[in-house]
mmCIF file of N, CA and C and ligand atoms in Angstrom:
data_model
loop_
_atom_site.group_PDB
_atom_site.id
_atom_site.type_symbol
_atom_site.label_atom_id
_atom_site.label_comp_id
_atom_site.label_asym_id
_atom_site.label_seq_id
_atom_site.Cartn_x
_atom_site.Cartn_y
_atom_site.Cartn_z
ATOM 1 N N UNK A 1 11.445 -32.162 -22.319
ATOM 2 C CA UNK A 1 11.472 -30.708 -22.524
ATOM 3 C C UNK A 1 10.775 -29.989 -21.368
ATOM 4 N N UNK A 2 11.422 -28.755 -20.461
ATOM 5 C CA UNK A 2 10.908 -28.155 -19.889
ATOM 6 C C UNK A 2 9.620 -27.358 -20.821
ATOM 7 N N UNK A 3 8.493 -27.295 -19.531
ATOM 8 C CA UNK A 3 7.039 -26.617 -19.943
ATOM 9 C C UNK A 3 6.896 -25.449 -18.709
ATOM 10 N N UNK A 4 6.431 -24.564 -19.044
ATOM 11 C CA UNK A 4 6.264 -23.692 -18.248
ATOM 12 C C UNK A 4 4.980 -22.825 -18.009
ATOM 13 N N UNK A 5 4.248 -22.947 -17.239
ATOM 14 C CA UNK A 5 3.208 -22.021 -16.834
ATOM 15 C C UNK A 5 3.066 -20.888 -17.311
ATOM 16 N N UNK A 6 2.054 -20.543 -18.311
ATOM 17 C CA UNK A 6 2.172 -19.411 -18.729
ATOM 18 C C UNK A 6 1.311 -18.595 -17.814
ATOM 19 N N UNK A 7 2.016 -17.403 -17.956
ATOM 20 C CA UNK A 7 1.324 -16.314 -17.201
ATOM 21 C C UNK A 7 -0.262 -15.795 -17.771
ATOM 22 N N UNK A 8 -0.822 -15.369 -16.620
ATOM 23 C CA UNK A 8 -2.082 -14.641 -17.514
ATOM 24 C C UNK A 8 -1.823 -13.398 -17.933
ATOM 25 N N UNK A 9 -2.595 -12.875 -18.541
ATOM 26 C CA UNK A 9 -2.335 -11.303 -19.319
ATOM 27 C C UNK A 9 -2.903 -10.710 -17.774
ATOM 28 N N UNK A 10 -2.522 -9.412 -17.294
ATOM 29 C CA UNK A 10 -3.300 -8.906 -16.635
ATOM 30 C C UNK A 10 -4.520 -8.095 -16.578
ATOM 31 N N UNK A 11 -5.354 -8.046 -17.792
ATOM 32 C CA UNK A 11 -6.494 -7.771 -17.982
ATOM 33 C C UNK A 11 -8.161 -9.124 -17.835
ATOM 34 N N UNK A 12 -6.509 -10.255 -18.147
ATOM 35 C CA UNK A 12 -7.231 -11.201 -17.817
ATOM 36 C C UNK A 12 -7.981 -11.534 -16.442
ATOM 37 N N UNK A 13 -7.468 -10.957 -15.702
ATOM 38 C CA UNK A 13 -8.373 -11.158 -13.813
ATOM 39 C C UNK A 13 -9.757 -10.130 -14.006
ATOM 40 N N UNK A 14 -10.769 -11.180 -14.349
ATOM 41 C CA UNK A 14 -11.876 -10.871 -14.482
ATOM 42 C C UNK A 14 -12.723 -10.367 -13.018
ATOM 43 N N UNK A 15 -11.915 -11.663 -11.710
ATOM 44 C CA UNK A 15 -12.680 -11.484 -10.523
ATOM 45 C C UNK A 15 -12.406 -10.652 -9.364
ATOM 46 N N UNK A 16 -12.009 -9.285 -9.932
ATOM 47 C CA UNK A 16 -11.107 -8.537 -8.889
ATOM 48 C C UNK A 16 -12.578 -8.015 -7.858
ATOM 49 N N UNK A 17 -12.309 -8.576 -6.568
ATOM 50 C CA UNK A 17 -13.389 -8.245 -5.697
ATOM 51 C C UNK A 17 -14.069 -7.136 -5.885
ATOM 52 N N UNK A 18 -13.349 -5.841 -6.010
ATOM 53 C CA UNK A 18 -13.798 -4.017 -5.917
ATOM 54 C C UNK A 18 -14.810 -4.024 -7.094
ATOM 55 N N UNK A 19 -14.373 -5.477 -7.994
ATOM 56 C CA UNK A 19 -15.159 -4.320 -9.401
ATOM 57 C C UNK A 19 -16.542 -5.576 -9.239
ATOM 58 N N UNK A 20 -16.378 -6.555 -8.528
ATOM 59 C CA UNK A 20 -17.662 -7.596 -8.361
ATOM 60 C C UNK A 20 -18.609 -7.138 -7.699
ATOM 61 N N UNK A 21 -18.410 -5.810 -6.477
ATOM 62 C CA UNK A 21 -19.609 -5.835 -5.319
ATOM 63 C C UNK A 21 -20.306 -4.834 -6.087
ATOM 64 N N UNK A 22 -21.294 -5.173 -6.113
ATOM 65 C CA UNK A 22 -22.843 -4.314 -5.861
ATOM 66 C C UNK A 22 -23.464 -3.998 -5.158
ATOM 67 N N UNK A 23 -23.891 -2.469 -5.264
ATOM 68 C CA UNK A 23 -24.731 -1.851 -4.052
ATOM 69 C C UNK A 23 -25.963 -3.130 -3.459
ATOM 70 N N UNK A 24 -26.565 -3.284 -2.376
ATOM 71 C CA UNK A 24 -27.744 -3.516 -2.187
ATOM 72 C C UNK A 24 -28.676 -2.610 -2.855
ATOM 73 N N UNK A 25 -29.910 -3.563 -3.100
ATOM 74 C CA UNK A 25 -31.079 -2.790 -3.506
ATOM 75 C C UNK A 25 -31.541 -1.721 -2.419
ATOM 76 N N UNK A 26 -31.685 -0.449 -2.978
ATOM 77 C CA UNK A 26 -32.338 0.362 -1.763
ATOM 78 C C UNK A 26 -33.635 -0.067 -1.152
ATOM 79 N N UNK A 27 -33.938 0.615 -0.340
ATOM 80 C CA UNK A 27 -34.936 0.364 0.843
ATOM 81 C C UNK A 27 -36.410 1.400 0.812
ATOM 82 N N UNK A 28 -37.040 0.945 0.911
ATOM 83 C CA UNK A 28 -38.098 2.418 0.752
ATOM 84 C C UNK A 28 -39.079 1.681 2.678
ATOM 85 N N UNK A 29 -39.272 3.333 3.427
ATOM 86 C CA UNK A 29 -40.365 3.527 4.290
ATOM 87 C C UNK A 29 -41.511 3.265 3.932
ATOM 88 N N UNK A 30 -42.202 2.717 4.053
ATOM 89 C CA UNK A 30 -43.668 2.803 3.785
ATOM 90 C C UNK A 30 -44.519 3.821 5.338
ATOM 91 N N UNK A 31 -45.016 5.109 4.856
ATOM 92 C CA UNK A 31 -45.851 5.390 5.992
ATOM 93 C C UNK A 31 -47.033 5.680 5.692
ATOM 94 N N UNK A 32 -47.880 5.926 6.955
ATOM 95 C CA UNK A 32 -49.496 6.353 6.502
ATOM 96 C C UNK A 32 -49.359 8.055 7.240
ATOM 97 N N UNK A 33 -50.002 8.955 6.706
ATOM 98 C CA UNK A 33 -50.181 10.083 6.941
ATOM 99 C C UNK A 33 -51.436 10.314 7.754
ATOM 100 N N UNK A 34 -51.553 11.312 8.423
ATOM 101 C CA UNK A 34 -52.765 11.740 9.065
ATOM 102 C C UNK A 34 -53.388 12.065 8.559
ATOM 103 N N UNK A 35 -54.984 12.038 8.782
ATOM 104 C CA UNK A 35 -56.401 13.191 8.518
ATOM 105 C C UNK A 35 -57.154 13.177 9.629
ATOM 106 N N UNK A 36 -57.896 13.992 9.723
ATOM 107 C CA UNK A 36 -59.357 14.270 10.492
ATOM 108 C C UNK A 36 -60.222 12.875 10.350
ATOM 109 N N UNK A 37 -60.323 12.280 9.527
ATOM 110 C CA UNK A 37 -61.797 11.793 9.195
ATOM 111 C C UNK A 37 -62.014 10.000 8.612
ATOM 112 N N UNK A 38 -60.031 9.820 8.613
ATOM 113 C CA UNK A 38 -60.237 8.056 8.906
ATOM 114 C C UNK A 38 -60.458 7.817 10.291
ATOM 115 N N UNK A 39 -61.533 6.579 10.773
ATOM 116 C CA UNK A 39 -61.743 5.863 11.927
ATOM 117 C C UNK A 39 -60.462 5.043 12.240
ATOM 118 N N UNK A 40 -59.971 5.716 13.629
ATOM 119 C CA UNK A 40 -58.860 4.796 14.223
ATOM 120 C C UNK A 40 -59.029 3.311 14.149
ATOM 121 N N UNK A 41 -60.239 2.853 14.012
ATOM 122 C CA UNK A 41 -60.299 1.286 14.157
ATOM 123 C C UNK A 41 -59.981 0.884 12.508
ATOM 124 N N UNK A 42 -60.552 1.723 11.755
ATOM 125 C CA UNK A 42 -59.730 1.383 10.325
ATOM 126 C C UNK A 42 -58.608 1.327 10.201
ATOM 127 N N UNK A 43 -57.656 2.503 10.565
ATOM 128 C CA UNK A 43 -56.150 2.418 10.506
ATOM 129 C C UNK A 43 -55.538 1.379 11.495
ATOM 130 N N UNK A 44 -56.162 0.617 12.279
ATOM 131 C CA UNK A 44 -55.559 -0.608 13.346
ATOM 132 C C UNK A 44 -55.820 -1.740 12.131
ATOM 133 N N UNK A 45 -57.035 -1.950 11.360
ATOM 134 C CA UNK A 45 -57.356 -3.173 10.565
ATOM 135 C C UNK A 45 -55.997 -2.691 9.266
ATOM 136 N N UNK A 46 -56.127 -1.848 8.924
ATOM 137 C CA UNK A 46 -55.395 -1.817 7.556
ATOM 138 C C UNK A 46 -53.708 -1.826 7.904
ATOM 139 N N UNK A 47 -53.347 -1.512 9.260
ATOM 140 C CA UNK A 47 -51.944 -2.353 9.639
ATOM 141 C C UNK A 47 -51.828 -3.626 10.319
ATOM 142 N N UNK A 48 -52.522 -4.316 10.557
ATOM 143 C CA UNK A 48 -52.851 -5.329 10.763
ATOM 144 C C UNK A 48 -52.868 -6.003 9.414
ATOM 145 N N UNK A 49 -53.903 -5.816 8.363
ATOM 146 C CA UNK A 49 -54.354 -6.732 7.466
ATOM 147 C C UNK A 49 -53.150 -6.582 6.067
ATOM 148 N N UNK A 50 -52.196 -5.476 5.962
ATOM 149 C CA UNK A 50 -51.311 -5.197 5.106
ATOM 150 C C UNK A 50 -49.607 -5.324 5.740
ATOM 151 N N UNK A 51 -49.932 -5.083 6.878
ATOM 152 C CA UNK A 51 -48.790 -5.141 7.885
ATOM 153 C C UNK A 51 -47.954 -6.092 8.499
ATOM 154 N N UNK A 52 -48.709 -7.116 8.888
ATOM 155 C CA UNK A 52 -49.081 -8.510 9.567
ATOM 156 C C UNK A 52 -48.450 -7.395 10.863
ATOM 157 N N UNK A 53 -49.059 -6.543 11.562
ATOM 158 C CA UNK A 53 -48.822 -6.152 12.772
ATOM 159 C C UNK A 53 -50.190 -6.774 13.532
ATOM 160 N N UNK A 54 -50.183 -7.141 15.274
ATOM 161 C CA UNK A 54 -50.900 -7.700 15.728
ATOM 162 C C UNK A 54 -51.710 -6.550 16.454
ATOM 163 N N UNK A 55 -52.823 -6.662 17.190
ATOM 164 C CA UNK A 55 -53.438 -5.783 17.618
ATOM 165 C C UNK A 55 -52.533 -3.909 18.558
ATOM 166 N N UNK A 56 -51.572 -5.072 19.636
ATOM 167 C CA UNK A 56 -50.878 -4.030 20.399
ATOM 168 C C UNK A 56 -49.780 -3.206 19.481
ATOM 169 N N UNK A 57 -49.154 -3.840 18.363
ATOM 170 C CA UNK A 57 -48.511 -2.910 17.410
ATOM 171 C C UNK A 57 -49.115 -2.056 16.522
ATOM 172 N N UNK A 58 -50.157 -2.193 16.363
ATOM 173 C CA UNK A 58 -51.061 -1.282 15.164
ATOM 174 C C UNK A 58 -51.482 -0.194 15.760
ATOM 175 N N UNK A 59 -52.226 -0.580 16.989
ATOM 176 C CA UNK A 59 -52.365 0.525 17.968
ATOM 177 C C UNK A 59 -51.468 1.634 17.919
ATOM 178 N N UNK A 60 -50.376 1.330 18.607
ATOM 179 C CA UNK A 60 -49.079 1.994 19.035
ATOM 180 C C UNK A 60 -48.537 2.795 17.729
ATOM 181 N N UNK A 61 -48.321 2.234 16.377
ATOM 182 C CA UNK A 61 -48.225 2.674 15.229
ATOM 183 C C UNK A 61 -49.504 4.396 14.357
ATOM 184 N N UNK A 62 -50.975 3.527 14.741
ATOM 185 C CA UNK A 62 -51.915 4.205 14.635
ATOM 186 C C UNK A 62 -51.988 5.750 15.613
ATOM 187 N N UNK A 63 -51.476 5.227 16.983
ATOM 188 C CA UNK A 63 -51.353 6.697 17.665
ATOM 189 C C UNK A 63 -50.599 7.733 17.276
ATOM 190 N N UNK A 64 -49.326 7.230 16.789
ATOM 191 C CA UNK A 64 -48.209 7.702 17.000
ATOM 192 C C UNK A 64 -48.479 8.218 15.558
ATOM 193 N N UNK A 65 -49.654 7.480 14.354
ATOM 194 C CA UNK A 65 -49.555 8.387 13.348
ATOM 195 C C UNK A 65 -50.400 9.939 13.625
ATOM 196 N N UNK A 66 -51.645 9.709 14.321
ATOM 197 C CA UNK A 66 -52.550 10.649 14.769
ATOM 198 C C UNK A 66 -51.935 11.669 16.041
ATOM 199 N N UNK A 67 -50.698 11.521 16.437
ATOM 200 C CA UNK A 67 -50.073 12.264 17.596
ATOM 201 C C UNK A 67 -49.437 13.302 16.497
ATOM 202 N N UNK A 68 -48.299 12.667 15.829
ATOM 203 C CA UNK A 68 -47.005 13.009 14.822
ATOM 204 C C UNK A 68 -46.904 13.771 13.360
ATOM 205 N N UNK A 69 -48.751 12.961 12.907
ATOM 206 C CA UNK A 69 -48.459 13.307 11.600
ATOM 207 C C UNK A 69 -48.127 12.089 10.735
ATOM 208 N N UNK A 70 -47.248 11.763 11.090
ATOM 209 C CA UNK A 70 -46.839 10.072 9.933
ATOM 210 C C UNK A 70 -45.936 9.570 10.715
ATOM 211 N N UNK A 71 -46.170 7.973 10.081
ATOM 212 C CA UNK A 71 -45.328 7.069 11.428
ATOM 213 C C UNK A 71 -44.963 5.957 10.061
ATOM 214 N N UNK A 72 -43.978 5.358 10.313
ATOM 215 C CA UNK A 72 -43.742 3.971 9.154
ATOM 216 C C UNK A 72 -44.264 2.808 10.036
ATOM 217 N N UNK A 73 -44.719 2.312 8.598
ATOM 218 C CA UNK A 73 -45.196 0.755 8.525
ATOM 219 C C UNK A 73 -44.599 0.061 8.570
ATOM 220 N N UNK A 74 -43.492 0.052 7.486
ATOM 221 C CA UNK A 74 -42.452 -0.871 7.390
ATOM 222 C C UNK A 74 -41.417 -0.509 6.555
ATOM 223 N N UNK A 75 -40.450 -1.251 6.254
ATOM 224 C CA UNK A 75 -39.596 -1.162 5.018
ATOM 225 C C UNK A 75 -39.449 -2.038 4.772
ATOM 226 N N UNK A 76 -38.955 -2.124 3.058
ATOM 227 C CA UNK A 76 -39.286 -3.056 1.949
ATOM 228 C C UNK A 76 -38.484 -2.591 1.053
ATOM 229 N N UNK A 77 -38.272 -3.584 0.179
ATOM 230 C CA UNK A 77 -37.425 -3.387 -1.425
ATOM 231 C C UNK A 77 -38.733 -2.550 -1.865
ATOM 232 N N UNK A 78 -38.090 -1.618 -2.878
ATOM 233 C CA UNK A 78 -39.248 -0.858 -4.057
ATOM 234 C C UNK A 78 -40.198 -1.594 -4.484
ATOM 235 N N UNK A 79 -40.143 -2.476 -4.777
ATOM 236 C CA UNK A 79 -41.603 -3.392 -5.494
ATOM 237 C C UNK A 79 -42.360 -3.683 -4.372
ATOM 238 N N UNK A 80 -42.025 -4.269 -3.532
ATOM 239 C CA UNK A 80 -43.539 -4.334 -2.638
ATOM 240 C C UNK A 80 -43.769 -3.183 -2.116
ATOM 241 N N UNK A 81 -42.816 -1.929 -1.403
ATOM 242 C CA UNK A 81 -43.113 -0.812 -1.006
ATOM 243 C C UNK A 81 -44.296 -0.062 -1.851
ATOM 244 N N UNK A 82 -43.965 -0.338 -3.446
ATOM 245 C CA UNK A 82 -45.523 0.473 -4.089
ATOM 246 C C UNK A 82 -46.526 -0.649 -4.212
ATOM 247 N N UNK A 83 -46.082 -1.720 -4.099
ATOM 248 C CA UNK A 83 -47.908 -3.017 -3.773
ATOM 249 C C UNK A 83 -48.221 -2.558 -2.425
ATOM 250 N N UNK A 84 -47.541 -2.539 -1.373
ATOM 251 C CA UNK A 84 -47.970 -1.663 -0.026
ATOM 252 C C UNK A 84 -48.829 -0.635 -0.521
ATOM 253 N N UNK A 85 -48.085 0.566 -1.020
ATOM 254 C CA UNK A 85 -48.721 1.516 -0.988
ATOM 255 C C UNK A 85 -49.912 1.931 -1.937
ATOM 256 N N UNK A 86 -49.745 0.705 -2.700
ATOM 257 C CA UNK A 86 -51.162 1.007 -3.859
ATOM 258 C C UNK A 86 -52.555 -0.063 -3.336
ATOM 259 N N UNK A 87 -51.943 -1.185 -1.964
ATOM 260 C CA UNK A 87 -53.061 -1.999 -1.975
ATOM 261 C C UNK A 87 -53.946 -1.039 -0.466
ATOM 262 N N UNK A 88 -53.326 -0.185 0.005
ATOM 263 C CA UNK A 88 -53.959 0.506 1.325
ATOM 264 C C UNK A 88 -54.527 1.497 0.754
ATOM 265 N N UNK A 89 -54.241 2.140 -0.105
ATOM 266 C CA UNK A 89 -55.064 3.264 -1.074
ATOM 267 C C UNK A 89 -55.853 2.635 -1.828
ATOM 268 N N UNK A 90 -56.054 1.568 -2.186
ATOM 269 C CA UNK A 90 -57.594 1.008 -2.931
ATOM 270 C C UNK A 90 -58.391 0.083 -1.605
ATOM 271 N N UNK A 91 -57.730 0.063 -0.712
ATOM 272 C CA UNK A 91 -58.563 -0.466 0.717
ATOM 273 C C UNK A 91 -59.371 0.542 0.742
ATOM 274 N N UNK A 92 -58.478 1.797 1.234
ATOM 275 C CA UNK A 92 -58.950 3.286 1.836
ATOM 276 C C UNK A 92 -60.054 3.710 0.932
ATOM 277 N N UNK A 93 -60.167 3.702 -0.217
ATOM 278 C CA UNK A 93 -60.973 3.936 -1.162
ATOM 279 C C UNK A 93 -62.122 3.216 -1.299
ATOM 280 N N UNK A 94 -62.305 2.220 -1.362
ATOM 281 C CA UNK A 94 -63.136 1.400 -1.409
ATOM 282 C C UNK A 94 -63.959 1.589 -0.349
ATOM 283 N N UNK A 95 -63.672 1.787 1.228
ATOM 284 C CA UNK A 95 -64.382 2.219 2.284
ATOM 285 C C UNK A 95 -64.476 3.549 2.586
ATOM 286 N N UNK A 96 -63.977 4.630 1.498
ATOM 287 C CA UNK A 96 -64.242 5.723 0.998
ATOM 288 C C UNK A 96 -63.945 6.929 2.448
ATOM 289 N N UNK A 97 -62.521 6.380 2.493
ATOM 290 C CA UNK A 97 -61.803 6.941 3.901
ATOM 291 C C UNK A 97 -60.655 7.651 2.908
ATOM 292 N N UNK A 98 -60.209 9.249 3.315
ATOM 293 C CA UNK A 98 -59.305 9.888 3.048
ATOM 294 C C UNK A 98 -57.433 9.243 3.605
ATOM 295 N N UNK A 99 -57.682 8.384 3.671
ATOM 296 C CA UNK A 99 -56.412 7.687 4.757
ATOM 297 C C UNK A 99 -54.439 7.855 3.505
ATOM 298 N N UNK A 100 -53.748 8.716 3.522
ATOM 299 C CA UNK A 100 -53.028 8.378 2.744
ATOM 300 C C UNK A 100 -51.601 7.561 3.227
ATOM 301 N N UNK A 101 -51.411 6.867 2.396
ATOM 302 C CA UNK A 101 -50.189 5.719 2.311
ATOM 303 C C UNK A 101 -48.609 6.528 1.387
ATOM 304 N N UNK A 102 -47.864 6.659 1.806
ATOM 305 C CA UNK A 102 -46.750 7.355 0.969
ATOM 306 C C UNK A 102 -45.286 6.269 1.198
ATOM 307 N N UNK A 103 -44.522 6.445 0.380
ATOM 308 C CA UNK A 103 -43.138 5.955 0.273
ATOM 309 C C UNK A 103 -42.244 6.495 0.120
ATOM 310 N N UNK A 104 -41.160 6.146 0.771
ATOM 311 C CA UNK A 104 -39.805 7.619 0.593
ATOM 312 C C UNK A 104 -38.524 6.719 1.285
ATOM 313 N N UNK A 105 -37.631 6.879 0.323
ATOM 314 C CA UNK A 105 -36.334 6.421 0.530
ATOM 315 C C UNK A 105 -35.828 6.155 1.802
ATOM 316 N N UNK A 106 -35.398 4.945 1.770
ATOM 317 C CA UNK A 106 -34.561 4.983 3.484
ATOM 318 C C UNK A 106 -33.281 5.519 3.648
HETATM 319 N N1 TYC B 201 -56.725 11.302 13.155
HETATM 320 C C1 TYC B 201 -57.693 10.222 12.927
HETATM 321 C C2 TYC B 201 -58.851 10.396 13.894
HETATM 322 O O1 TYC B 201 -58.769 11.157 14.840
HETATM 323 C C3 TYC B 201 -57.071 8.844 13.120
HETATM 324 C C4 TYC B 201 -55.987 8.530 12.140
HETATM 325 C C5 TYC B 201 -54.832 7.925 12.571
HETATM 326 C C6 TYC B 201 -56.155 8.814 10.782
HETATM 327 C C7 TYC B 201 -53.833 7.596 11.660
HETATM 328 C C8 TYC B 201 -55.160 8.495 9.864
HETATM 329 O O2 TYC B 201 -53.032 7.541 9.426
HETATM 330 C C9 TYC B 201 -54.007 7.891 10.309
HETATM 331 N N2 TYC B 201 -59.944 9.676 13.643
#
């Protein structure tokens, strides 16, 4: 007896590429803002020690925040972007420096 391949229903194609992709997770800036009254050698340690930037990048970062106004640190998925930004604000605090850390969409 002939057998024959049955067809699928067409609701049945579960793996239609268009409806599989997902956005990437967004991206967040991490930057530090200016003041008067953090010590530049603090803002070189706290991108350095949160950053893994090496001496000549922290620098360059640190000027360019005290020239500009705000400069980014880095970017990151949302979850570490606010461990970034909540572990440099209890640094800053703790050594009782006005220094602020902010995050904002890439
Ligand atoms: N403007 C500060 C000073 O003159 C230095 C500074 C740089 C402060 C960067 C904050 O995010 C900052 N001591």
């Amino acid at each position: 007896m002939a057998t024959r391949k049955q067809n699928y229903p067409s609701d049945s194609v579960a793996l239609e590429p268009e409806r599989q992709r997902i956005k990437p997770p967004p991206l967040y800036k991490v930057m530090l803002l200016n003041d008067d009254y953090t010590p530049m050698d603090f803002v070189i340690v706290v991108l350095e020690k949160f950053f893994r930037m090496n001496r000549e990048q922290a620098t360059l970062v640190m000027l360019k925040v005290h020239r500009q106004g705000r400069g980014v640190c880095g970017v990151f998925p949302r979850d570490l972007a606010i461990t970034k930004v909540e572990q440099v604000g209890g640094f800053a605090r703790q050594h009782q420096h006005p220094l602020a850390c902010v995050m904002e969409e890439n």
